[in-house]
Amino acid sequence: MEQSMDYGKERVVALVDMDCFYVQVEQRINPELKNKPCVVAQYKTWKGGGIIAVSYEARAHGVTRNMWADDAKKLCPDLQVARVRESHGKADLTHYRDASVEVIEVMSRFAVIERASIDEAYMDLSASVKQRLRSIEDVQIEPHLLTSTFVQGYPQATTSQDKTEDAMLDNDAVRLKGLGQWLASLPPTTQMDSADLQLAVGAIIVEEMRAAVEQCTGFQCSAGISHNKVLAKLACGLNKPNRQTVLPLSSVTQLFSSLPISKIRNLGGKLGASITETMEVENIGELAKFTQGQLAQHFGVKTGQWLYDLCRGIEFEPVKPRQLPKSIGCSKNFPGKTSLATKDQVQHWLEQLALELEERLIKDRDMNGRVAKLLTVGVRLAGETKPSSYSRCCALARYEASKISTDSYAIIKSLNCAGNHQQAWSPPLTLLHLSASKFSDAPTASYGGGFLSE
DNA sequence: TCATTATGCCGCT
DNA sequence: TAGCGGCAT
Ligand SMILES: Nc1ncnc2c1ncn2[C@H]1C[C@H](O)[C@@H](COP(=O)(O)OP(=O)(O)OP(=O)(O)O)O1
Ligand SMILES: [Mg+2]
Ligand SMILES: [Mg+2]
């Protein structure tokens, strides 16, 4: 019964993440790129462009994101390089945003989803699982329903001889052995409150969802299925690409005993580093030896409680029912010698950004029936290292590029220290960023210009 | 020549 | 609320 559901196992949560997403988008556009070492790079003139997505074939040669394409070619001479489209003098991510919408629309047929990034979404499958369990007639769940599923922690290798024997089998044979072991350990499907049984049914639903995504879009993906968002995200990465991983809570202790803190979502930065330094621990599981009070003392009550639960595999962040982005933005860097040092240059690039923003806002209004009310302008000044050194906002009343750009110029004008009569802009700008947010429902098409009455 | 780019969400004050 | 900073893809 629900009231006896084990603590931390109340929900079934999945995270689906597309495999080398921008590469797959380019490969669908140009099928000659399929099954080859391939990257997506933006821009060309500087060292062949910066790589932002890498096929698994290219990864095998050591090619990574953030590498310059010219450098990647040295590691992999046969590397295929697809280019991000350029519009208004800047990178244009439209193809990938559109592909993302295709994927999310398929996933939304199966569950309420949270768009977590351009290529991944969380879903809370708890209700669907319970419904599905009621309709299952077989007493046991058959492995053929879970053909791309790994179960973390299985097969349970107890002796070093077990491990040696598993190493003799091919990858899929080990997967199947583990899956079979785990399924055999589950109670009959009438035992609907079993947390692991619920994970198994969640995994069936996700198998079906991923098959539908591939059939409808041609794109492959991976997934994690567990009891919360952090575990689902972690599980998703364990058997990429084109596979999904169930992470039962009972497998967390062993997994966490050697899992670097930085592998946990939100702990990949300064907080994670400070945990390692202050508590003198490397792995997330080691945090279980501290009391809530100790963790709260060092990291604050909220973060302390989050860590206390998390190192035991427990987390409660809800899956938010949200398919659409909450902001629409565009930005461009002007590094080194290309920094913007005249008023005309600043105006020109604000116009280019405003043109892209206008196009995307109009499409968003037409597709989603909403309008943004706030315009934020951000800049970085030459010499600054932070991503944005200054930001100001103003009302966004009209979807009109010329107004967006002049308003943007007006609210950053005061940053220019050069004389009023000069053409110069100083200090030079190395980043411009425009973003629209605070969405409301769009006015309907009926006449809305009446005064005090409609 | 120095150049990791273009995004997007959330918490703190 | 505005603006900043952190963390992420
Ligand atoms: N730092 C970045 N800068 C720009 N674009 C990025 C960055 N990180 C990721 N992207 C884009 C390109 C990716 O194809 C897409 C999804 O990111 P991500 O899921 O982390 O990797 P991926 O989908 O390319 O490979 P994987 O199979 O490992 O998931 O988002
Ligand atoms: Mg991905
Ligand atoms: Mg991703």
Coordinates of C-alpha atoms in Angstrom, one line a residue, chain A:
Chain A
M1 CA 0.0 0.0 0.0
E2 CA 1.1 3.5 -0.7
Q3 CA 1.5 4.4 3.0
S4 CA 4.1 1.7 3.3
M5 CA 6.1 2.8 0.3
D6 CA 9.8 2.9 1.3
Y7 CA 11.2 6.4 2.0
G8 CA 12.9 7.8 -1.0
K9 CA 11.2 5.3 -3.4
E10 CA 7.9 7.1 -3.7
R11 CA 8.3 8.1 -7.3
V12 CA 9.5 6.7 -10.6
V13 CA 11.4 9.4 -12.4
A14 CA 13.1 9.1 -15.8
L15 CA 15.6 11.3 -17.7
V16 CA 15.9 10.9 -21.5
D17 CA 18.9 12.4 -23.1
M18 CA 19.6 12.4 -26.9
D19 CA 22.9 10.8 -28.0
C20 CA 25.4 13.3 -29.5
F21 CA 22.3 15.4 -30.4
Y22 CA 23.5 18.0 -32.8
V23 CA 25.5 15.4 -34.7
Q24 CA 22.4 13.3 -35.1
V25 CA 20.5 16.4 -36.4
E26 CA 23.2 17.0 -39.0
Q27 CA 23.4 13.3 -39.9
R28 CA 19.6 13.3 -40.6
I29 CA 20.1 16.4 -42.9
N30 CA 23.1 14.8 -44.6
P31 CA 22.9 11.0 -44.4
E32 CA 26.4 10.7 -45.8
L33 CA 27.6 11.6 -42.3
K34 CA 26.0 8.6 -40.7
N35 CA 28.2 6.0 -39.0
K36 CA 31.3 8.2 -39.4
P37 CA 33.5 10.1 -37.0
C38 CA 31.7 13.4 -37.1
V39 CA 31.5 16.6 -35.2
V40 CA 29.4 19.8 -35.2
A41 CA 31.5 23.0 -35.1
Q42 CA 30.5 26.6 -35.1
Y43 CA 32.4 29.2 -37.2
K44 CA 35.4 28.3 -39.4
T45 CA 38.0 31.0 -39.5
W46 CA 39.5 30.6 -36.1
K47 CA 41.2 27.2 -36.0
G48 CA 38.5 25.5 -38.0
G49 CA 35.8 26.4 -35.6
G50 CA 34.9 25.2 -32.1
I51 CA 33.4 21.8 -31.6
I52 CA 30.2 21.5 -29.7
A53 CA 29.0 17.9 -30.4
V54 CA 31.0 14.7 -31.2
S55 CA 29.8 11.4 -32.6
Y56 CA 30.7 8.3 -30.7
E57 CA 33.0 7.2 -33.6
A58 CA 34.9 10.4 -33.2
R59 CA 35.1 10.1 -29.4
A60 CA 36.9 6.8 -29.9
H61 CA 39.7 8.9 -31.5
G62 CA 39.9 11.2 -28.5
V63 CA 37.9 14.1 -30.1
T64 CA 36.0 16.1 -27.5
R65 CA 33.8 19.1 -27.2
N66 CA 35.5 22.5 -26.9
M67 CA 38.4 21.3 -29.1
W68 CA 39.2 23.3 -32.2
A69 CA 38.2 21.5 -35.4
D70 CA 41.8 21.9 -36.7
D71 CA 43.1 20.2 -33.6
A72 CA 40.5 17.4 -33.8
K73 CA 41.6 16.7 -37.4
K74 CA 45.1 15.9 -36.1
L75 CA 43.6 13.2 -33.9
C76 CA 41.2 11.9 -36.5
P77 CA 42.2 12.8 -40.1
D78 CA 38.9 11.3 -41.5
L79 CA 36.8 13.5 -39.2
Q80 CA 33.7 14.9 -40.9
V81 CA 32.9 18.4 -39.7
A82 CA 29.3 19.7 -40.0
R83 CA 28.9 23.5 -39.5
V84 CA 26.3 25.3 -37.4
R85 CA 24.2 27.5 -39.7
E86 CA 25.1 31.2 -39.6
S87 CA 22.4 34.0 -39.8
H88 CA 22.7 37.7 -39.0
G89 CA 26.5 37.1 -38.7
K90 CA 26.2 34.7 -35.8
A91 CA 25.6 31.0 -35.1
D92 CA 22.0 30.0 -35.6
L93 CA 20.7 27.0 -33.6
T94 CA 17.3 26.8 -35.2
H95 CA 17.8 23.3 -36.6
Y96 CA 18.6 21.9 -33.2
R97 CA 15.7 23.8 -31.5
D98 CA 13.3 22.5 -34.1
A99 CA 14.6 19.0 -33.7
S100 CA 14.3 19.3 -29.9
V101 CA 10.6 20.2 -30.3
E102 CA 10.0 17.2 -32.5
V103 CA 11.5 14.9 -29.8
I104 CA 9.7 16.6 -26.9
E105 CA 6.4 16.3 -28.7
V106 CA 6.8 12.5 -29.0
M107 CA 7.8 12.1 -25.4
S108 CA 4.8 14.2 -24.3
R109 CA 2.5 11.5 -25.7
F110 CA 3.8 9.2 -23.0
A111 CA 4.1 11.5 -20.0
V112 CA 4.1 15.0 -18.6
I113 CA 7.7 16.1 -19.1
E114 CA 10.1 18.8 -17.9
R115 CA 12.3 20.2 -20.7
A116 CA 15.7 20.2 -18.9
S117 CA 17.8 21.3 -21.9
I118 CA 17.7 21.3 -25.6
D119 CA 18.2 17.6 -25.7
E120 CA 16.9 16.1 -22.4
A121 CA 13.7 15.9 -20.5
Y122 CA 12.6 14.5 -17.1
M123 CA 9.4 12.7 -16.5
D124 CA 7.5 11.5 -13.4
L125 CA 6.1 8.1 -14.4
S126 CA 4.6 7.3 -11.0
A127 CA 1.0 7.5 -12.0
S128 CA 1.5 5.9 -15.4
V129 CA 3.4 3.0 -13.8
K130 CA 0.6 2.3 -11.4
Q131 CA -2.0 2.3 -14.2
R132 CA 0.2 0.1 -16.3
L133 CA 0.8 -2.4 -13.5
R134 CA -3.0 -2.8 -13.1
S135 CA -3.2 -3.8 -16.7
I136 CA -0.3 -6.3 -16.7
E137 CA -1.6 -9.9 -16.8
D138 CA 1.7 -11.9 -16.7
V139 CA 2.9 -12.7 -13.2
Q140 CA 6.5 -11.9 -14.2
I141 CA 8.0 -9.3 -16.3
E142 CA 9.8 -10.8 -19.3
P143 CA 13.3 -9.7 -20.4
H144 CA 12.1 -9.2 -24.0
L145 CA 10.2 -6.1 -22.9
L146 CA 13.5 -4.6 -21.9
T147 CA 15.8 -5.2 -24.8
S148 CA 18.0 -2.1 -24.3
T149 CA 17.9 -2.0 -20.5
F150 CA 20.8 -2.4 -18.0
V151 CA 20.2 -2.8 -14.3
Q152 CA 22.9 -1.1 -12.3
G153 CA 24.5 -3.5 -9.8
Y154 CA 23.5 -6.6 -11.8
P155 CA 24.6 -9.2 -12.4
Q156 CA 25.6 -9.4 -8.7
A157 CA 29.2 -10.7 -8.9
T158 CA 30.0 -12.0 -5.4
T159 CA 33.3 -13.6 -6.0
S160 CA 36.3 -12.6 -8.2
Q161 CA 35.6 -15.8 -10.1
D162 CA 32.1 -14.4 -11.0
K163 CA 33.7 -11.2 -12.4
T164 CA 36.2 -13.2 -14.4
E165 CA 33.5 -15.3 -15.9
D166 CA 31.4 -12.3 -16.7
A167 CA 34.4 -10.7 -18.5
M168 CA 34.4 -13.7 -20.8
L169 CA 30.9 -12.9 -22.0
D170 CA 30.1 -10.2 -24.5
N171 CA 28.5 -6.9 -23.3
D172 CA 25.0 -7.8 -24.2
A173 CA 25.2 -11.3 -22.6
V174 CA 26.3 -9.6 -19.3
R175 CA 23.4 -7.1 -19.6
L176 CA 20.9 -9.9 -20.2
K177 CA 22.3 -12.0 -17.3
G178 CA 22.0 -9.0 -15.0
L179 CA 18.5 -8.1 -16.2
G180 CA 17.4 -11.7 -15.8
Q181 CA 18.7 -11.9 -12.3
W182 CA 17.0 -8.7 -11.3
L183 CA 13.7 -9.6 -12.9
A184 CA 13.7 -13.0 -11.2
S185 CA 14.2 -11.2 -7.8
L186 CA 11.1 -9.2 -8.2
P187 CA 7.8 -10.1 -6.5
P188 CA 4.8 -11.1 -8.7
T189 CA 3.2 -8.2 -10.5
T190 CA 0.3 -8.3 -8.2
Q191 CA 2.6 -6.8 -5.5
M192 CA 2.0 -3.4 -6.9
D193 CA 3.7 -1.5 -4.1
S194 CA 7.2 -3.0 -4.8
A195 CA 9.5 -0.1 -5.6
D196 CA 11.6 -2.3 -7.9
L197 CA 8.6 -3.6 -9.7
Q198 CA 7.6 0.0 -10.3
L199 CA 11.0 0.7 -11.7
A200 CA 10.7 -2.3 -14.1
V201 CA 7.4 -1.0 -15.4
G202 CA 8.8 2.5 -15.7
A203 CA 11.6 1.0 -17.8
I204 CA 9.1 -0.7 -20.1
I205 CA 7.4 2.6 -20.6
V206 CA 10.7 4.3 -21.4
E207 CA 11.7 1.5 -23.8
E208 CA 8.4 2.2 -25.7
M209 CA 8.9 5.9 -25.5
R210 CA 12.5 5.7 -26.9
A211 CA 11.3 3.4 -29.7
A212 CA 8.7 5.9 -30.6
V213 CA 11.2 8.8 -30.5
E214 CA 13.4 6.9 -32.9
Q215 CA 10.6 5.9 -35.2
C216 CA 9.1 9.4 -35.4
T217 CA 12.3 11.4 -35.5
G218 CA 15.1 9.0 -36.5
F219 CA 17.1 10.1 -33.4
Q220 CA 18.4 7.7 -30.8
C221 CA 18.7 8.4 -27.1
S222 CA 19.6 7.0 -23.7
A223 CA 17.7 7.1 -20.5
G224 CA 17.9 6.6 -16.8
I225 CA 15.1 5.3 -14.6
S226 CA 15.1 5.6 -10.9
H227 CA 13.3 7.3 -8.0
N228 CA 14.4 10.9 -8.4
K229 CA 15.9 13.4 -10.8
V230 CA 19.5 13.1 -9.6
L231 CA 19.6 9.3 -9.8
A232 CA 17.8 9.3 -13.2
K233 CA 20.3 11.7 -14.6
L234 CA 23.2 9.7 -13.2
A235 CA 21.8 6.4 -14.5
C236 CA 21.3 7.8 -18.0
G237 CA 25.0 8.3 -18.4
L238 CA 26.0 4.9 -17.2
N239 CA 25.3 3.0 -20.5
K240 CA 25.3 5.6 -23.3
P241 CA 24.6 5.5 -26.2
N242 CA 21.3 4.0 -27.2
R243 CA 20.7 2.2 -24.0
Q244 CA 18.8 2.8 -20.8
T245 CA 19.7 2.1 -17.2
V246 CA 17.6 1.3 -14.2
L247 CA 19.1 2.4 -10.9
P248 CA 17.5 0.6 -7.9
L249 CA 18.0 2.3 -4.6
S250 CA 19.6 -0.9 -3.3
S251 CA 22.5 -0.4 -5.8
V252 CA 23.2 3.1 -4.7
T253 CA 25.5 2.3 -1.7
Q254 CA 28.0 0.4 -3.8
L255 CA 27.8 2.9 -6.7
F256 CA 28.3 5.9 -4.5
S257 CA 31.2 4.3 -2.6
S258 CA 33.5 5.1 -5.6
L259 CA 31.5 7.9 -7.3
P260 CA 33.4 11.2 -7.4
I261 CA 31.3 14.0 -5.9
S262 CA 31.6 16.0 -9.2
K263 CA 29.6 13.4 -11.1
I264 CA 26.4 14.5 -9.2
R265 CA 24.3 17.1 -10.9
N266 CA 24.9 20.5 -9.2
L267 CA 28.2 19.3 -7.6
G268 CA 30.3 19.7 -10.7
G269 CA 31.5 23.2 -9.7
K270 CA 32.7 25.2 -6.7
L271 CA 30.3 23.6 -4.2
G272 CA 31.5 20.1 -5.1
A273 CA 35.1 21.2 -4.7
S274 CA 34.4 22.8 -1.4
I275 CA 32.7 19.7 -0.1
T276 CA 35.8 17.6 -1.1
E277 CA 38.1 20.2 0.6
T278 CA 36.1 20.9 3.8
M279 CA 34.9 17.4 4.5
E280 CA 38.0 15.6 3.1
V281 CA 36.0 13.2 1.1
E282 CA 36.2 12.2 -2.6
N283 CA 33.1 10.1 -3.2
I284 CA 29.5 11.1 -2.7
G285 CA 28.8 8.0 -0.5
E286 CA 31.4 9.1 2.1
L287 CA 29.1 12.0 3.0
A288 CA 26.8 9.5 4.8
K289 CA 29.1 9.6 7.9
F290 CA 28.2 13.2 8.7
T291 CA 25.1 14.4 10.6
Q292 CA 22.6 16.8 9.2
G293 CA 23.9 19.3 11.7
Q294 CA 27.5 19.0 10.5
L295 CA 26.5 19.3 6.8
A296 CA 24.2 22.3 7.6
Q297 CA 27.0 24.0 9.5
H298 CA 29.3 23.9 6.5
F299 CA 26.9 24.4 3.6
G300 CA 23.7 26.0 5.1
V301 CA 20.5 24.3 6.2
K302 CA 19.0 23.9 2.7
T303 CA 22.1 22.5 1.0
G304 CA 23.0 20.5 4.1
Q305 CA 19.7 18.7 4.1
W306 CA 19.9 18.1 0.4
L307 CA 23.4 16.6 0.8
Y308 CA 22.3 14.5 3.8
D309 CA 19.5 12.9 1.8
L310 CA 21.4 12.8 -1.5
C311 CA 24.4 10.8 -0.3
R312 CA 21.8 8.1 0.6
G313 CA 20.3 8.3 -2.9
I314 CA 17.3 10.3 -1.7
E315 CA 16.1 13.5 -3.3
F316 CA 12.7 15.2 -3.6
E317 CA 13.0 17.9 -6.4
P318 CA 9.8 17.6 -8.3
V319 CA 9.5 17.1 -12.0
K320 CA 8.1 20.4 -13.2
P321 CA 5.4 20.2 -15.9
R322 CA 7.0 22.5 -18.4
Q323 CA 7.6 21.8 -22.1
L324 CA 8.6 25.3 -23.2
P325 CA 11.7 27.4 -22.4
K326 CA 11.1 30.2 -19.9
S327 CA 13.4 32.6 -21.8
I328 CA 14.4 33.2 -25.4
G329 CA 17.9 34.6 -25.8
C330 CA 20.7 35.2 -28.2
S331 CA 24.3 36.2 -27.7
K332 CA 27.6 36.7 -29.5
N333 CA 31.1 36.9 -28.3
F334 CA 33.6 39.4 -29.7
P335 CA 36.9 38.0 -28.4
G336 CA 40.3 39.6 -28.5
K337 CA 40.9 41.9 -31.3
T338 CA 37.3 41.6 -32.5
S339 CA 35.9 43.4 -29.4
L340 CA 33.5 46.2 -30.2
A341 CA 35.1 49.6 -29.9
T342 CA 32.8 52.0 -31.8
K343 CA 29.2 53.1 -31.2
D344 CA 28.4 52.0 -34.8
Q345 CA 29.7 48.5 -34.1
V346 CA 27.7 48.2 -30.9
Q347 CA 24.6 49.4 -32.7
H348 CA 25.2 47.1 -35.7
W349 CA 25.5 43.9 -33.5
L350 CA 22.5 44.9 -31.3
E351 CA 20.5 45.1 -34.5
Q352 CA 21.7 41.6 -35.7
L353 CA 20.8 40.1 -32.3
A354 CA 17.5 41.9 -32.3
L355 CA 16.6 40.6 -35.7
E356 CA 17.1 37.0 -34.6
L357 CA 15.3 37.6 -31.3
E358 CA 12.3 39.2 -33.2
E359 CA 12.0 36.2 -35.5
R360 CA 12.1 33.7 -32.7
L361 CA 9.7 35.7 -30.5
I362 CA 7.1 35.9 -33.3
K363 CA 7.4 32.2 -34.0
D364 CA 7.1 31.5 -30.3
R365 CA 3.9 33.7 -30.1
D366 CA 2.4 32.0 -33.1
M367 CA 3.2 28.4 -31.9
N368 CA 2.7 28.8 -28.1
G369 CA 0.2 31.7 -27.7
R370 CA 2.3 33.7 -25.3
V371 CA 4.3 37.0 -25.3
A372 CA 7.5 38.0 -23.5
K373 CA 7.3 41.2 -21.4
L374 CA 10.8 41.7 -20.3
L375 CA 14.0 42.4 -22.3
T376 CA 17.4 41.9 -20.7
V377 CA 20.6 43.2 -22.2
G378 CA 23.9 41.8 -21.0
V379 CA 27.5 42.7 -21.9
R380 CA 31.0 41.7 -21.0
L381 CA 33.7 44.4 -20.9
A382 CA 37.1 43.7 -22.4
G383 CA 39.4 42.4 -19.7
E384 CA 36.6 40.9 -17.6
T385 CA 36.6 37.1 -17.2
K386 CA 33.0 36.7 -15.9
P387 CA 30.5 35.6 -18.6
S388 CA 28.5 38.8 -18.1
S389 CA 29.8 41.8 -16.3
Y390 CA 26.8 44.0 -16.6
S391 CA 23.1 43.5 -17.2
R392 CA 20.0 45.8 -17.4
C393 CA 16.4 45.2 -18.3
C394 CA 13.5 47.1 -19.6
A395 CA 9.9 46.5 -20.7
L396 CA 9.4 44.5 -23.9
A397 CA 6.2 45.9 -25.4
R398 CA 6.5 45.3 -29.1
Y399 CA 8.0 42.4 -31.1
E400 CA 9.9 44.8 -33.4
A401 CA 13.7 44.5 -34.1
S402 CA 14.3 48.2 -34.5
K403 CA 12.7 49.0 -31.2
I404 CA 14.4 46.1 -29.4
S405 CA 17.8 47.3 -30.7
T406 CA 17.4 51.0 -29.9
D407 CA 16.0 50.2 -26.4
S408 CA 18.9 47.9 -25.8
Y409 CA 21.4 50.6 -26.9
A410 CA 19.7 53.1 -24.6
I411 CA 20.0 51.0 -21.5
I412 CA 23.7 50.2 -22.0
K413 CA 24.8 53.6 -23.3
S414 CA 25.9 54.7 -19.9
L415 CA 28.7 52.1 -20.0
N416 CA 30.5 54.0 -22.7
C417 CA 33.2 56.2 -21.1
A418 CA 34.3 57.7 -24.4
G419 CA 33.4 61.4 -24.9
N420 CA 29.9 62.2 -26.1
H421 CA 31.0 63.6 -29.4
Q422 CA 33.4 60.7 -30.2
Q423 CA 32.7 57.7 -32.3
A424 CA 34.6 55.5 -29.9
W425 CA 33.1 53.1 -27.4
S426 CA 35.3 52.2 -24.4
P427 CA 36.0 50.0 -22.7
P428 CA 35.3 47.7 -25.7
L429 CA 32.6 45.0 -25.4
T430 CA 33.5 41.4 -25.7
L431 CA 30.0 40.0 -25.4
L432 CA 26.4 41.1 -26.2
H433 CA 23.4 39.2 -25.0
L434 CA 19.7 39.8 -25.5
S435 CA 17.1 37.8 -23.7
A436 CA 13.3 37.9 -23.5
S437 CA 11.4 36.5 -20.6
K438 CA 8.4 36.9 -18.3
F439 CA 5.9 35.4 -20.6
S440 CA 2.1 36.0 -20.4
D441 CA -0.7 34.6 -22.5
A442 CA -0.8 36.4 -25.9
P443 CA -3.8 38.7 -26.5
T444 CA -6.4 37.0 -28.8
A445 CA -6.9 38.2 -32.3
S446 CA -10.3 39.9 -31.6
Y447 CA -10.3 43.7 -31.5
G448 CA -8.5 44.9 -28.3
G449 CA -8.2 48.6 -28.9
G450 CA -11.4 49.6 -27.2
F451 CA -11.4 52.2 -24.4
L452 CA -12.7 51.0 -21.1
S453 CA -15.0 48.5 -22.8
E454 CA -14.7 45.7 -25.3

